[in-house]
């Protein structure tokens, strides 16, 4: 893919200190003129922010108009909106805050993006969220659901409705990126975090890995570099404008298989334990169709799950001191 469209441009990445954001910024820094990261560091850390001359970090919240005026004064050409209240259990426990960040926050960033006439607005939606039990497998983009099980799923769909509204009324060039089970370097473990970084941390500290359910449940785990490649393409491919596009691996991996692989990688002798399924966790399978991404973006995931897990383990080893100081369960 030719990324010359990013040359000498200004890019705003909200949530740029997180897993997807930090990896996106790291790749963008080789192609573009100036990158602004806006992140409140509620679920990310300064040590995870890429160190590059053209990267500027602003600590602040997407709900704060003063901060938004400050970053949009730079008139970004591209906006990658990755900031979010994450994730399912967190939204169940804190539904009002989830609505403010994933609803009002998206709306505010869209309003400012419209005012400065951005060239592209890429929104991080959730393939694990907008498809329901009534959606056909593998999940294809038209088959979204309004029968959802958590506030996070509701507000991720709400974000897509807002981006579509700005596209339909104001012709704002938006793309909705539906992520599936992202994992990889830059994802710190902790309360309300994803299963892979938590399992990696527990295994490296010789703890039993808790399986919610019977372990046969599957997920479409997608390595972060593949997600970043999809996002980079979404920013410049004209045919992507106005579209919702799945970014996944297109493959299912059983949770029990993932747990055994983590234990094997880390040499964890404690094994696994089965615990009760969470009330909201109704999906026993997740599998994306990535046909649309292939057709429009020339998107082809390059990192196998096993290789991605090895790279994640290596990142944990290299950053263990910072990770261990940051973990909060």
PDB file of C-alpha atoms in Angstrom:
ATOM      1  CA  UNK A   1       0.000   0.000   0.000  1.00  0.00           C
ATOM      2  CA  UNK A   2       1.259   3.483  -0.924  1.00  0.00           C
ATOM      3  CA  UNK A   3       1.016   5.707   2.167  1.00  0.00           C
ATOM      4  CA  UNK A   4       2.303   8.876   0.471  1.00  0.00           C
ATOM      5  CA  UNK A   5      -1.102  10.538   1.080  1.00  0.00           C
ATOM      6  CA  UNK A   6      -0.019  10.952   4.698  1.00  0.00           C
ATOM      7  CA  UNK A   7       3.122  12.892   3.758  1.00  0.00           C
ATOM      8  CA  UNK A   8       3.374  16.360   5.336  1.00  0.00           C
ATOM      9  CA  UNK A   9      -0.090  15.959   6.870  1.00  0.00           C
ATOM     10  CA  UNK A  10      -1.262  16.363  10.468  1.00  0.00           C
ATOM     11  CA  UNK A  11      -2.904  13.351  12.096  1.00  0.00           C
ATOM     12  CA  UNK A  12      -4.876  13.315  15.350  1.00  0.00           C
ATOM     13  CA  UNK A  13      -5.123   9.978  17.154  1.00  0.00           C
ATOM     14  CA  UNK A  14      -7.474   9.983  20.130  1.00  0.00           C
ATOM     15  CA  UNK A  15      -6.624   7.170  22.518  1.00  0.00           C
ATOM     16  CA  UNK A  16      -3.176   7.097  20.952  1.00  0.00           C
ATOM     17  CA  UNK A  17      -1.438   5.759  24.073  1.00  0.00           C
ATOM     18  CA  UNK A  18      -3.373   2.484  24.036  1.00  0.00           C
ATOM     19  CA  UNK A  19      -2.559  -0.748  22.262  1.00  0.00           C
ATOM     20  CA  UNK A  20      -3.999   0.013  18.824  1.00  0.00           C
ATOM     21  CA  UNK A  21      -3.241   3.730  19.111  1.00  0.00           C
ATOM     22  CA  UNK A  22       0.423   3.392  20.062  1.00  0.00           C
ATOM     23  CA  UNK A  23       1.080   0.890  17.290  1.00  0.00           C
ATOM     24  CA  UNK A  24      -0.767   3.067  14.767  1.00  0.00           C
ATOM     25  CA  UNK A  25       1.198   6.152  15.822  1.00  0.00           C
ATOM     26  CA  UNK A  26       4.477   4.259  15.610  1.00  0.00           C
ATOM     27  CA  UNK A  27       3.763   3.279  11.997  1.00  0.00           C
ATOM     28  CA  UNK A  28       2.296   6.651  11.005  1.00  0.00           C
ATOM     29  CA  UNK A  29       5.367   8.458  12.333  1.00  0.00           C
ATOM     30  CA  UNK A  30       7.393   7.119   9.403  1.00  0.00           C
ATOM     31  CA  UNK A  31       5.023   8.584   6.818  1.00  0.00           C
ATOM     32  CA  UNK A  32       3.386  11.774   8.065  1.00  0.00           C
ATOM     33  CA  UNK A  33       4.450  15.237   9.123  1.00  0.00           C
ATOM     34  CA  UNK A  34       2.886  15.660  12.558  1.00  0.00           C
ATOM     35  CA  UNK A  35       0.964  13.366  14.883  1.00  0.00           C
ATOM     36  CA  UNK A  36      -1.039  14.528  17.873  1.00  0.00           C
ATOM     37  CA  UNK A  37      -1.974  11.968  20.499  1.00  0.00           C
ATOM     38  CA  UNK A  38      -4.919  12.889  22.725  1.00  0.00           C
ATOM     39  CA  UNK A  39      -5.278  10.513  25.654  1.00  0.00           C
ATOM     40  CA  UNK A  40      -6.403  10.937  29.267  1.00  0.00           C
ATOM     41  CA  UNK A  41      -4.259   7.950  30.367  1.00  0.00           C
ATOM     42  CA  UNK A  42      -7.184   6.417  32.268  1.00  0.00           C
ATOM     43  CA  UNK A  43      -6.326   3.024  30.796  1.00  0.00           C
ATOM     44  CA  UNK A  44      -2.900   3.651  29.254  1.00  0.00           C
ATOM     45  CA  UNK A  45       0.506   4.834  30.375  1.00  0.00           C
ATOM     46  CA  UNK A  46       3.130   7.432  29.368  1.00  0.00           C
ATOM     47  CA  UNK A  47       5.812   4.758  28.937  1.00  0.00           C
ATOM     48  CA  UNK A  48       3.713   3.200  26.158  1.00  0.00           C
ATOM     49  CA  UNK A  49       3.692   6.373  24.035  1.00  0.00           C
ATOM     50  CA  UNK A  50       5.950   6.137  20.955  1.00  0.00           C
ATOM     51  CA  UNK A  51       9.031   8.347  21.132  1.00  0.00           C
ATOM     52  CA  UNK A  52       9.410  10.176  17.824  1.00  0.00           C
ATOM     53  CA  UNK A  53      10.210  13.761  16.882  1.00  0.00           C
ATOM     54  CA  UNK A  54       6.955  14.259  15.015  1.00  0.00           C
ATOM     55  CA  UNK A  55       4.738  12.848  17.805  1.00  0.00           C
ATOM     56  CA  UNK A  56       3.128  15.298  20.222  1.00  0.00           C
ATOM     57  CA  UNK A  57       1.294  14.013  23.278  1.00  0.00           C
ATOM     58  CA  UNK A  58      -1.565  15.972  24.850  1.00  0.00           C
ATOM     59  CA  UNK A  59      -2.997  14.634  28.073  1.00  0.00           C
ATOM     60  CA  UNK A  60      -6.706  15.348  28.074  1.00  0.00           C
ATOM     61  CA  UNK A  61     -10.245  14.076  27.728  1.00  0.00           C
ATOM     62  CA  UNK A  62     -12.420  13.971  24.624  1.00  0.00           C
ATOM     63  CA  UNK A  63     -15.266  15.401  26.728  1.00  0.00           C
ATOM     64  CA  UNK A  64     -13.246  18.563  27.513  1.00  0.00           C
ATOM     65  CA  UNK A  65     -13.953  21.339  25.014  1.00  0.00           C
ATOM     66  CA  UNK A  66     -10.857  23.297  26.021  1.00  0.00           C
ATOM     67  CA  UNK A  67      -8.665  20.337  25.189  1.00  0.00           C
ATOM     68  CA  UNK A  68     -10.524  19.657  21.941  1.00  0.00           C
ATOM     69  CA  UNK A  69     -10.125  23.292  20.866  1.00  0.00           C
ATOM     70  CA  UNK A  70      -6.416  23.015  21.597  1.00  0.00           C
ATOM     71  CA  UNK A  71      -5.805  19.930  19.457  1.00  0.00           C
ATOM     72  CA  UNK A  72      -8.147  20.931  16.639  1.00  0.00           C
ATOM     73  CA  UNK A  73      -6.442  24.333  16.445  1.00  0.00           C
ATOM     74  CA  UNK A  74      -3.723  22.322  14.688  1.00  0.00           C
ATOM     75  CA  UNK A  75      -6.293  21.560  11.947  1.00  0.00           C
ATOM     76  CA  UNK A  76      -5.649  17.836  11.601  1.00  0.00           C
ATOM     77  CA  UNK A  77      -6.073  16.390   8.128  1.00  0.00           C
ATOM     78  CA  UNK A  78      -6.841  12.909   9.457  1.00  0.00           C
ATOM     79  CA  UNK A  79      -8.591  11.844  12.658  1.00  0.00           C
ATOM     80  CA  UNK A  80      -8.381   8.305  13.991  1.00  0.00           C
ATOM     81  CA  UNK A  81     -10.869   8.157  16.846  1.00  0.00           C
ATOM     82  CA  UNK A  82      -9.746   5.276  19.046  1.00  0.00           C
ATOM     83  CA  UNK A  83     -10.543   6.748  22.486  1.00  0.00           C
ATOM     84  CA  UNK A  84     -13.285   4.801  24.232  1.00  0.00           C
ATOM     85  CA  UNK A  85     -14.686   3.651  27.529  1.00  0.00           C
ATOM     86  CA  UNK A  86     -13.567   0.019  27.423  1.00  0.00           C
ATOM     87  CA  UNK A  87     -15.070  -2.602  27.647  1.00  0.00           C
ATOM     88  CA  UNK A  88     -18.084  -4.868  28.292  1.00  0.00           C
ATOM     89  CA  UNK A  89     -17.834  -5.509  32.046  1.00  0.00           C
ATOM     90  CA  UNK A  90     -16.713  -1.915  32.617  1.00  0.00           C
ATOM     91  CA  UNK A  91     -19.799  -0.670  30.802  1.00  0.00           C
ATOM     92  CA  UNK A  92     -22.085  -2.938  32.813  1.00  0.00           C
ATOM     93  CA  UNK A  93     -20.571  -1.582  36.019  1.00  0.00           C
ATOM     94  CA  UNK A  94     -20.459   2.038  34.803  1.00  0.00           C
ATOM     95  CA  UNK A  95     -23.166   2.505  32.146  1.00  0.00           C
ATOM     96  CA  UNK A  96     -23.563   6.285  32.508  1.00  0.00           C
ATOM     97  CA  UNK A  97     -19.846   6.976  32.065  1.00  0.00           C
ATOM     98  CA  UNK A  98     -19.829   4.567  29.129  1.00  0.00           C
ATOM     99  CA  UNK A  99     -22.581   6.600  27.466  1.00  0.00           C
ATOM    100  CA  UNK A 100     -20.777   9.891  28.071  1.00  0.00           C
ATOM    101  CA  UNK A 101     -17.451   8.759  26.618  1.00  0.00           C
ATOM    102  CA  UNK A 102     -18.688   6.508  23.800  1.00  0.00           C
ATOM    103  CA  UNK A 103     -21.690   8.693  22.965  1.00  0.00           C
ATOM    104  CA  UNK A 104     -21.052  12.344  23.798  1.00  0.00           C
ATOM    105  CA  UNK A 105     -17.304  11.934  23.292  1.00  0.00           C
ATOM    106  CA  UNK A 106     -17.725  10.637  19.753  1.00  0.00           C
ATOM    107  CA  UNK A 107     -20.227  13.389  18.979  1.00  0.00           C
ATOM    108  CA  UNK A 108     -17.856  16.126  20.179  1.00  0.00           C
ATOM    109  CA  UNK A 109     -14.897  14.821  18.176  1.00  0.00           C
ATOM    110  CA  UNK A 110     -17.110  14.551  15.100  1.00  0.00           C
ATOM    111  CA  UNK A 111     -18.299  18.150  15.542  1.00  0.00           C
ATOM    112  CA  UNK A 112     -14.762  19.492  15.723  1.00  0.00           C
ATOM    113  CA  UNK A 113     -13.682  17.301  12.803  1.00  0.00           C
ATOM    114  CA  UNK A 114     -16.502  18.747  10.724  1.00  0.00           C
ATOM    115  CA  UNK A 115     -15.540  22.309  11.686  1.00  0.00           C
ATOM    116  CA  UNK A 116     -11.959  21.892  10.438  1.00  0.00           C
ATOM    117  CA  UNK A 117     -13.045  19.888   7.382  1.00  0.00           C
ATOM    118  CA  UNK A 118     -10.883  16.797   7.919  1.00  0.00           C
ATOM    119  CA  UNK A 119      -9.903  14.673   4.932  1.00  0.00           C
ATOM    120  CA  UNK A 120     -10.860  11.435   6.713  1.00  0.00           C
ATOM    121  CA  UNK A 121     -12.430  10.414  10.036  1.00  0.00           C
ATOM    122  CA  UNK A 122     -11.818   6.778  10.985  1.00  0.00           C
ATOM    123  CA  UNK A 123     -13.877   5.497  13.902  1.00  0.00           C
ATOM    124  CA  UNK A 124     -12.959   2.423  15.948  1.00  0.00           C
ATOM    125  CA  UNK A 125     -16.152   0.438  16.271  1.00  0.00           C
ATOM    126  CA  UNK A 126     -16.437  -3.121  17.573  1.00  0.00           C
ATOM    127  CA  UNK A 127     -17.165  -6.210  15.535  1.00  0.00           C
ATOM    128  CA  UNK A 128     -17.558  -8.014  18.839  1.00  0.00           C
ATOM    129  CA  UNK A 129     -20.176  -5.433  19.790  1.00  0.00           C
ATOM    130  CA  UNK A 130     -22.430  -4.484  16.882  1.00  0.00           C
ATOM    131  CA  UNK A 131     -23.220  -8.071  15.897  1.00  0.00           C
ATOM    132  CA  UNK A 132     -25.669  -9.974  18.103  1.00  0.00           C
ATOM    133  CA  UNK A 133     -26.927 -13.468  18.703  1.00  0.00           C
ATOM    134  CA  UNK A 134     -29.317 -12.954  15.819  1.00  0.00           C
ATOM    135  CA  UNK A 135     -26.475 -12.108  13.386  1.00  0.00           C
ATOM    136  CA  UNK A 136     -25.324 -14.792  10.986  1.00  0.00           C
ATOM    137  CA  UNK A 137     -21.863 -16.350  11.296  1.00  0.00           C
ATOM    138  CA  UNK A 138     -19.373 -15.338   9.993  1.00  0.00           C
ATOM    139  CA  UNK A 139     -20.386 -11.749  10.704  1.00  0.00           C
ATOM    140  CA  UNK A 140     -20.846  -9.660   7.586  1.00  0.00           C
ATOM    141  CA  UNK A 141     -21.170  -5.883   7.649  1.00  0.00           C
ATOM    142  CA  UNK A 142     -24.907  -5.532   6.812  1.00  0.00           C
ATOM    143  CA  UNK A 143     -25.925  -8.021   9.529  1.00  0.00           C
ATOM    144  CA  UNK A 144     -25.758  -5.790  12.622  1.00  0.00           C
ATOM    145  CA  UNK A 145     -28.088  -6.271  15.576  1.00  0.00           C
ATOM    146  CA  UNK A 146     -30.102  -4.112  17.961  1.00  0.00           C
ATOM    147  CA  UNK A 147     -30.485  -7.030  20.376  1.00  0.00           C
ATOM    148  CA  UNK A 148     -27.344  -6.367  22.411  1.00  0.00           C
ATOM    149  CA  UNK A 149     -26.168  -7.401  25.870  1.00  0.00           C
ATOM    150  CA  UNK A 150     -23.960  -4.618  27.267  1.00  0.00           C
ATOM    151  CA  UNK A 151     -23.885  -0.799  27.266  1.00  0.00           C
ATOM    152  CA  UNK A 152     -20.508  -0.984  25.489  1.00  0.00           C
ATOM    153  CA  UNK A 153     -22.120  -2.814  22.578  1.00  0.00           C
ATOM    154  CA  UNK A 154     -24.934  -0.270  22.507  1.00  0.00           C
ATOM    155  CA  UNK A 155     -22.624   2.755  22.515  1.00  0.00           C
ATOM    156  CA  UNK A 156     -20.262   1.325  19.910  1.00  0.00           C
ATOM    157  CA  UNK A 157     -23.258   0.992  17.592  1.00  0.00           C
ATOM    158  CA  UNK A 158     -24.333   4.504  18.620  1.00  0.00           C
ATOM    159  CA  UNK A 159     -20.929   5.778  17.509  1.00  0.00           C
ATOM    160  CA  UNK A 160     -21.498   4.316  14.057  1.00  0.00           C
ATOM    161  CA  UNK A 161     -24.915   5.960  13.884  1.00  0.00           C
ATOM    162  CA  UNK A 162     -23.313   9.319  14.671  1.00  0.00           C
ATOM    163  CA  UNK A 163     -20.539   8.919  12.101  1.00  0.00           C
ATOM    164  CA  UNK A 164     -23.106   7.921   9.484  1.00  0.00           C
ATOM    165  CA  UNK A 165     -25.214  10.950  10.404  1.00  0.00           C
ATOM    166  CA  UNK A 166     -22.255  13.302   9.845  1.00  0.00           C
ATOM    167  CA  UNK A 167     -21.505  11.584   6.556  1.00  0.00           C
ATOM    168  CA  UNK A 168     -25.100  11.742   5.352  1.00  0.00           C
ATOM    169  CA  UNK A 169     -25.821  15.331   6.410  1.00  0.00           C
ATOM    170  CA  UNK A 170     -22.409  17.022   6.083  1.00  0.00           C
ATOM    171  CA  UNK A 171     -20.613  14.683   3.684  1.00  0.00           C
ATOM    172  CA  UNK A 172     -17.916  14.108   6.294  1.00  0.00           C
ATOM    173  CA  UNK A 173     -15.604  11.392   4.882  1.00  0.00           C
ATOM    174  CA  UNK A 174     -15.938   8.735   7.585  1.00  0.00           C
ATOM    175  CA  UNK A 175     -15.025   5.060   7.818  1.00  0.00           C
ATOM    176  CA  UNK A 176     -16.245   2.703  10.535  1.00  0.00           C
ATOM    177  CA  UNK A 177     -13.611   0.125  11.471  1.00  0.00           C
ATOM    178  CA  UNK A 178     -15.105  -2.899  13.222  1.00  0.00           C
ATOM    179  CA  UNK A 179     -12.320  -4.476  15.271  1.00  0.00           C
ATOM    180  CA  UNK A 180     -12.351  -8.124  16.278  1.00  0.00           C
ATOM    181  CA  UNK A 181     -10.511  -9.202  19.467  1.00  0.00           C
ATOM    182  CA  UNK A 182      -7.347  -7.153  19.009  1.00  0.00           C
ATOM    183  CA  UNK A 183      -4.240  -8.369  20.834  1.00  0.00           C
ATOM    184  CA  UNK A 184      -0.531  -7.677  20.820  1.00  0.00           C
ATOM    185  CA  UNK A 185       2.271  -5.477  22.164  1.00  0.00           C
ATOM    186  CA  UNK A 186       1.120  -2.348  23.976  1.00  0.00           C
ATOM    187  CA  UNK A 187      -1.871  -3.973  25.680  1.00  0.00           C
ATOM    188  CA  UNK A 188      -1.349  -3.786  29.435  1.00  0.00           C
ATOM    189  CA  UNK A 189      -3.196  -6.236  31.741  1.00  0.00           C
ATOM    190  CA  UNK A 190      -5.555  -5.180  34.519  1.00  0.00           C
ATOM    191  CA  UNK A 191      -9.164  -4.877  35.604  1.00  0.00           C
ATOM    192  CA  UNK A 192     -11.566  -4.499  32.656  1.00  0.00           C
ATOM    193  CA  UNK A 193      -8.780  -5.459  30.218  1.00  0.00           C
ATOM    194  CA  UNK A 194      -8.750  -8.173  27.582  1.00  0.00           C
ATOM    195  CA  UNK A 195      -8.191 -11.837  28.297  1.00  0.00           C
ATOM    196  CA  UNK A 196      -4.862 -12.322  26.502  1.00  0.00           C
ATOM    197  CA  UNK A 197      -2.829  -9.677  28.397  1.00  0.00           C
ATOM    198  CA  UNK A 198      -4.420 -10.802  31.658  1.00  0.00           C
ATOM    199  CA  UNK A 199      -3.653 -14.468  30.947  1.00  0.00           C
ATOM    200  CA  UNK A 200      -0.115 -13.556  29.922  1.00  0.00           C
ATOM    201  CA  UNK A 201       0.445 -11.684  33.191  1.00  0.00           C
ATOM    202  CA  UNK A 202      -1.105 -14.380  35.369  1.00  0.00           C
ATOM    203  CA  UNK A 203       0.860 -17.102  33.608  1.00  0.00           C
ATOM    204  CA  UNK A 204       4.127 -15.194  33.973  1.00  0.00           C
ATOM    205  CA  UNK A 205       3.417 -14.842  37.700  1.00  0.00           C
ATOM    206  CA  UNK A 206       2.503 -18.554  37.947  1.00  0.00           C
ATOM    207  CA  UNK A 207      -1.226 -18.237  38.544  1.00  0.00           C
ATOM    208  CA  UNK A 208      -4.063 -20.477  37.362  1.00  0.00           C
ATOM    209  CA  UNK A 209      -5.826 -19.196  34.243  1.00  0.00           C
ATOM    210  CA  UNK A 210      -9.618 -18.888  34.768  1.00  0.00           C
ATOM    211  CA  UNK A 211     -11.782 -20.104  31.884  1.00  0.00           C
ATOM    212  CA  UNK A 212     -15.291 -18.623  31.887  1.00  0.00           C
ATOM    213  CA  UNK A 213     -17.473 -21.316  30.329  1.00  0.00           C
ATOM    214  CA  UNK A 214     -16.215 -24.670  29.117  1.00  0.00           C
ATOM    215  CA  UNK A 215     -13.325 -23.413  26.969  1.00  0.00           C
ATOM    216  CA  UNK A 216     -14.849 -24.410  23.637  1.00  0.00           C
ATOM    217  CA  UNK A 217     -15.897 -20.788  23.073  1.00  0.00           C
ATOM    218  CA  UNK A 218     -14.083 -19.193  20.133  1.00  0.00           C
ATOM    219  CA  UNK A 219     -12.768 -15.719  19.417  1.00  0.00           C
ATOM    220  CA  UNK A 220     -11.487 -14.042  16.269  1.00  0.00           C
ATOM    221  CA  UNK A 221      -8.201 -12.810  17.752  1.00  0.00           C
ATOM    222  CA  UNK A 222      -6.473 -10.364  15.423  1.00  0.00           C
ATOM    223  CA  UNK A 223      -2.883  -9.222  15.819  1.00  0.00           C
ATOM    224  CA  UNK A 224      -2.542  -5.474  16.291  1.00  0.00           C
ATOM    225  CA  UNK A 225      -0.202  -4.943  13.307  1.00  0.00           C
ATOM    226  CA  UNK A 226      -2.903  -6.290  10.996  1.00  0.00           C
ATOM    227  CA  UNK A 227      -5.448  -3.926  12.550  1.00  0.00           C
ATOM    228  CA  UNK A 228      -3.024  -1.023  12.036  1.00  0.00           C
ATOM    229  CA  UNK A 229      -2.533  -1.917   8.374  1.00  0.00           C
ATOM    230  CA  UNK A 230      -6.299  -1.904   7.918  1.00  0.00           C
ATOM    231  CA  UNK A 231      -6.624   1.480   9.610  1.00  0.00           C
ATOM    232  CA  UNK A 232      -3.851   3.011   7.537  1.00  0.00           C
ATOM    233  CA  UNK A 233      -5.639   1.899   4.379  1.00  0.00           C
ATOM    234  CA  UNK A 234      -8.985   3.201   5.637  1.00  0.00           C
ATOM    235  CA  UNK A 235      -7.426   6.646   5.911  1.00  0.00           C
ATOM    236  CA  UNK A 236      -6.545   6.879   2.220  1.00  0.00           C
ATOM    237  CA  UNK A 237      -8.680   4.488   0.135  1.00  0.00           C
ATOM    238  CA  UNK A 238     -11.497   6.497  -1.455  1.00  0.00           C
ATOM    239  CA  UNK A 239     -13.810   3.482  -1.800  1.00  0.00           C
ATOM    240  CA  UNK A 240     -13.817   3.093   2.000  1.00  0.00           C
ATOM    241  CA  UNK A 241     -15.582   6.403   2.629  1.00  0.00           C
ATOM    242  CA  UNK A 242     -19.014   5.945   4.177  1.00  0.00           C
ATOM    243  CA  UNK A 243     -18.442   2.230   4.750  1.00  0.00           C
ATOM    244  CA  UNK A 244     -18.359  -0.064   7.782  1.00  0.00           C
ATOM    245  CA  UNK A 245     -15.593  -2.624   7.359  1.00  0.00           C
ATOM    246  CA  UNK A 246     -14.627  -5.600   9.509  1.00  0.00           C
ATOM    247  CA  UNK A 247     -10.999  -5.876  10.585  1.00  0.00           C
ATOM    248  CA  UNK A 248     -10.438  -9.390  11.894  1.00  0.00           C
ATOM    249  CA  UNK A 249      -8.347 -12.457  11.254  1.00  0.00           C
ATOM    250  CA  UNK A 250     -11.200 -14.389   9.651  1.00  0.00           C
ATOM    251  CA  UNK A 251     -10.285 -17.369  11.842  1.00  0.00           C
ATOM    252  CA  UNK A 252     -11.678 -18.863  15.067  1.00  0.00           C
ATOM    253  CA  UNK A 253      -9.475 -19.918  17.969  1.00  0.00           C
ATOM    254  CA  UNK A 254     -10.938 -21.745  20.996  1.00  0.00           C
ATOM    255  CA  UNK A 255     -10.354 -20.044  24.347  1.00  0.00           C
ATOM    256  CA  UNK A 256      -9.036 -23.276  25.854  1.00  0.00           C
ATOM    257  CA  UNK A 257      -6.456 -23.543  23.068  1.00  0.00           C
ATOM    258  CA  UNK A 258      -5.308 -19.963  23.693  1.00  0.00           C
ATOM    259  CA  UNK A 259      -4.957 -20.659  27.429  1.00  0.00           C
ATOM    260  CA  UNK A 260      -2.822 -23.755  26.847  1.00  0.00           C
ATOM    261  CA  UNK A 261      -0.620 -21.841  24.399  1.00  0.00           C
ATOM    262  CA  UNK A 262      -0.049 -19.049  26.936  1.00  0.00           C
ATOM    263  CA  UNK A 263       0.849 -21.544  29.659  1.00  0.00           C
ATOM    264  CA  UNK A 264       3.234 -23.325  27.318  1.00  0.00           C
ATOM    265  CA  UNK A 265       4.916 -20.090  26.184  1.00  0.00           C
ATOM    266  CA  UNK A 266       5.454 -18.892  29.743  1.00  0.00           C
ATOM    267  CA  UNK A 267       6.242 -22.239  31.348  1.00  0.00           C
ATOM    268  CA  UNK A 268       3.351 -21.781  33.759  1.00  0.00           C
ATOM    269  CA  UNK A 269       2.810 -24.984  35.804  1.00  0.00           C
ATOM    270  CA  UNK A 270      -0.497 -23.885  37.372  1.00  0.00           C
ATOM    271  CA  UNK A 271      -2.780 -24.885  34.497  1.00  0.00           C
ATOM    272  CA  UNK A 272      -6.378 -23.718  34.127  1.00  0.00           C
ATOM    273  CA  UNK A 273      -9.572 -23.585  36.187  1.00  0.00           C
ATOM    274  CA  UNK A 274     -13.176 -23.372  35.047  1.00  0.00           C
ATOM    275  CA  UNK A 275     -15.357 -20.589  36.447  1.00  0.00           C
ATOM    276  CA  UNK A 276     -18.933 -19.439  35.838  1.00  0.00           C
ATOM    277  CA  UNK A 277     -19.742 -17.620  32.624  1.00  0.00           C
ATOM    278  CA  UNK A 278     -20.452 -13.900  33.043  1.00  0.00           C
ATOM    279  CA  UNK A 279     -24.125 -12.908  32.748  1.00  0.00           C
ATOM    280  CA  UNK A 280     -23.601 -10.692  29.717  1.00  0.00           C
ATOM    281  CA  UNK A 281     -21.245 -13.055  27.877  1.00  0.00           C
ATOM    282  CA  UNK A 282     -23.798 -14.732  25.627  1.00  0.00           C
ATOM    283  CA  UNK A 283     -21.709 -15.247  22.470  1.00  0.00           C
ATOM    284  CA  UNK A 284     -20.038 -18.643  22.327  1.00  0.00           C
ATOM    285  CA  UNK A 285     -18.509 -17.972  18.895  1.00  0.00           C
ATOM    286  CA  UNK A 286     -16.985 -14.959  17.171  1.00  0.00           C
ATOM    287  CA  UNK A 287     -15.877 -15.048  13.545  1.00  0.00           C
ATOM    288  CA  UNK A 288     -15.554 -12.163  11.110  1.00  0.00           C
ATOM    289  CA  UNK A 289     -16.029 -12.125   7.402  1.00  0.00           C
ATOM    290  CA  UNK A 290     -13.162 -10.049   5.982  1.00  0.00           C
ATOM    291  CA  UNK A 291     -14.233 -10.310   2.345  1.00  0.00           C
ATOM    292  CA  UNK A 292     -15.183  -6.620   2.204  1.00  0.00           C
ATOM    293  CA  UNK A 293     -11.859  -5.542   3.702  1.00  0.00           C
ATOM    294  CA  UNK A 294      -9.997  -7.668   1.161  1.00  0.00           C
ATOM    295  CA  UNK A 295     -11.961  -6.177  -1.720  1.00  0.00           C
ATOM    296  CA  UNK A 296     -11.860  -2.510  -0.690  1.00  0.00           C
ATOM    297  CA  UNK A 297      -8.633  -2.239   1.327  1.00  0.00           C
ATOM    298  CA  UNK A 298      -6.588  -5.139  -0.069  1.00  0.00           C
ATOM    299  CA  UNK A 299      -6.511  -6.250   3.566  1.00  0.00           C
ATOM    300  CA  UNK A 300      -4.731  -9.534   4.211  1.00  0.00           C
ATOM    301  CA  UNK A 301      -3.830 -10.457   7.823  1.00  0.00           C
ATOM    302  CA  UNK A 302      -0.181 -11.509   7.887  1.00  0.00           C
ATOM    303  CA  UNK A 303       0.418 -12.621  11.475  1.00  0.00           C
ATOM    304  CA  UNK A 304      -0.852 -15.998  12.626  1.00  0.00           C
ATOM    305  CA  UNK A 305      -2.345 -16.283  16.083  1.00  0.00           C
ATOM    306  CA  UNK A 306       0.559 -18.392  17.323  1.00  0.00           C
ATOM    307  CA  UNK A 307       3.168 -15.974  16.000  1.00  0.00           C
ATOM    308  CA  UNK A 308       1.265 -12.992  17.412  1.00  0.00           C
ATOM    309  CA  UNK A 309       1.129 -14.655  20.820  1.00  0.00           C
ATOM    310  CA  UNK A 310       4.916 -15.194  20.725  1.00  0.00           C
ATOM    311  CA  UNK A 311       5.472 -11.519  19.867  1.00  0.00           C
ATOM    312  CA  UNK A 312       3.138 -10.495  22.694  1.00  0.00           C
ATOM    313  CA  UNK A 313       5.062 -12.670  25.148  1.00  0.00           C
ATOM    314  CA  UNK A 314       8.336 -11.125  23.985  1.00  0.00           C
ATOM    315  CA  UNK A 315       6.910  -7.626  24.533  1.00  0.00           C
ATOM    316  CA  UNK A 316       5.840  -8.615  28.052  1.00  0.00           C
ATOM    317  CA  UNK A 317       9.355  -9.838  28.816  1.00  0.00           C
ATOM    318  CA  UNK A 318      10.952  -6.674  27.408  1.00  0.00           C
ATOM    319  CA  UNK A 319       8.577  -4.342  29.301  1.00  0.00           C
ATOM    320  CA  UNK A 320       8.020  -6.411  32.430  1.00  0.00           C
ATOM    321  CA  UNK A 321       9.178  -3.748  34.908  1.00  0.00           C
ATOM    322  CA  UNK A 322       6.782  -1.117  33.535  1.00  0.00           C
ATOM    323  CA  UNK A 323       3.938  -3.613  33.155  1.00  0.00           C
ATOM    324  CA  UNK A 324       4.351  -4.921  36.689  1.00  0.00           C
ATOM    325  CA  UNK A 325       4.287  -1.375  38.104  1.00  0.00           C
ATOM    326  CA  UNK A 326       1.181  -0.483  36.082  1.00  0.00           C
ATOM    327  CA  UNK A 327      -1.053  -3.514  36.697  1.00  0.00           C
ATOM    328  CA  UNK A 328      -4.200  -2.930  38.749  1.00  0.00           C
ATOM    329  CA  UNK A 329      -6.790  -5.667  39.239  1.00  0.00           C
TER     330      UNK A 329
END
